[in-house]
């Protein structure tokens, strides 16, 4: 008998045997836990989107005021030729 056959046999015996009793209130506590997990995940998602929007707004304001794409004015004037 191979290892997989032994495992299958053991699982079949477990499934055929008497099932353990489920504690009272187990479904209610599992539902409450799932609700807490969903609320926490939703709150984290909202915080993440809020931070992303705030960072984008801060970058837009910075880019609007500094204008990094423009060439800075040169400190030296060009030579005067042709006078």
mmCIF file of C-alpha atoms in Angstrom, residues 2 9 13 15-16 19 23 26 29 35 39-41 44 47 49 56 60-61 64 68-69 74-75 80-81:
data_model
loop_
_atom_site.group_PDB
_atom_site.id
_atom_site.type_symbol
_atom_site.label_atom_id
_atom_site.label_comp_id
_atom_site.label_asym_id
_atom_site.label_seq_id
_atom_site.Cartn_x
_atom_site.Cartn_y
_atom_site.Cartn_z
ATOM 1 C CA UNK A 2 1.496 3.369 -1.021
ATOM 2 C CA UNK A 9 -7.927 5.342 3.548
ATOM 3 C CA UNK A 13 -12.311 6.470 7.847
ATOM 4 C CA UNK A 15 -15.310 10.987 7.114
ATOM 5 C CA UNK A 16 -17.289 7.808 7.793
ATOM 6 C CA UNK A 19 -18.633 13.716 13.512
ATOM 7 C CA UNK A 23 -20.036 24.219 19.840
ATOM 8 C CA UNK A 26 -19.937 28.796 16.579
ATOM 9 C CA UNK A 29 -18.916 33.945 16.278
ATOM 10 C CA UNK A 35 -17.781 40.953 9.609
ATOM 11 C CA UNK A 39 -14.849 46.156 8.047
ATOM 12 C CA UNK A 40 -11.097 46.233 8.715
ATOM 13 C CA UNK A 41 -10.277 45.489 5.077
ATOM 14 C CA UNK A 44 -7.688 49.940 5.175
ATOM 15 C CA UNK A 47 -7.206 54.868 4.077
ATOM 16 C CA UNK A 49 -7.084 55.464 -1.420
ATOM 17 C CA UNK A 56 -1.391 62.980 -6.011
ATOM 18 C CA UNK A 60 0.077 68.389 -8.494
ATOM 19 C CA UNK A 61 0.371 71.464 -6.269
ATOM 20 C CA UNK A 64 2.110 73.676 -10.469
ATOM 21 C CA UNK A 68 10.184 71.509 -12.995
ATOM 22 C CA UNK A 69 9.714 71.048 -16.760
ATOM 23 C CA UNK A 74 20.350 81.551 -17.227
ATOM 24 C CA UNK A 75 22.513 83.712 -14.990
ATOM 25 C CA UNK A 80 26.050 90.835 -28.061
ATOM 26 C CA UNK A 81 27.076 90.436 -31.675
#
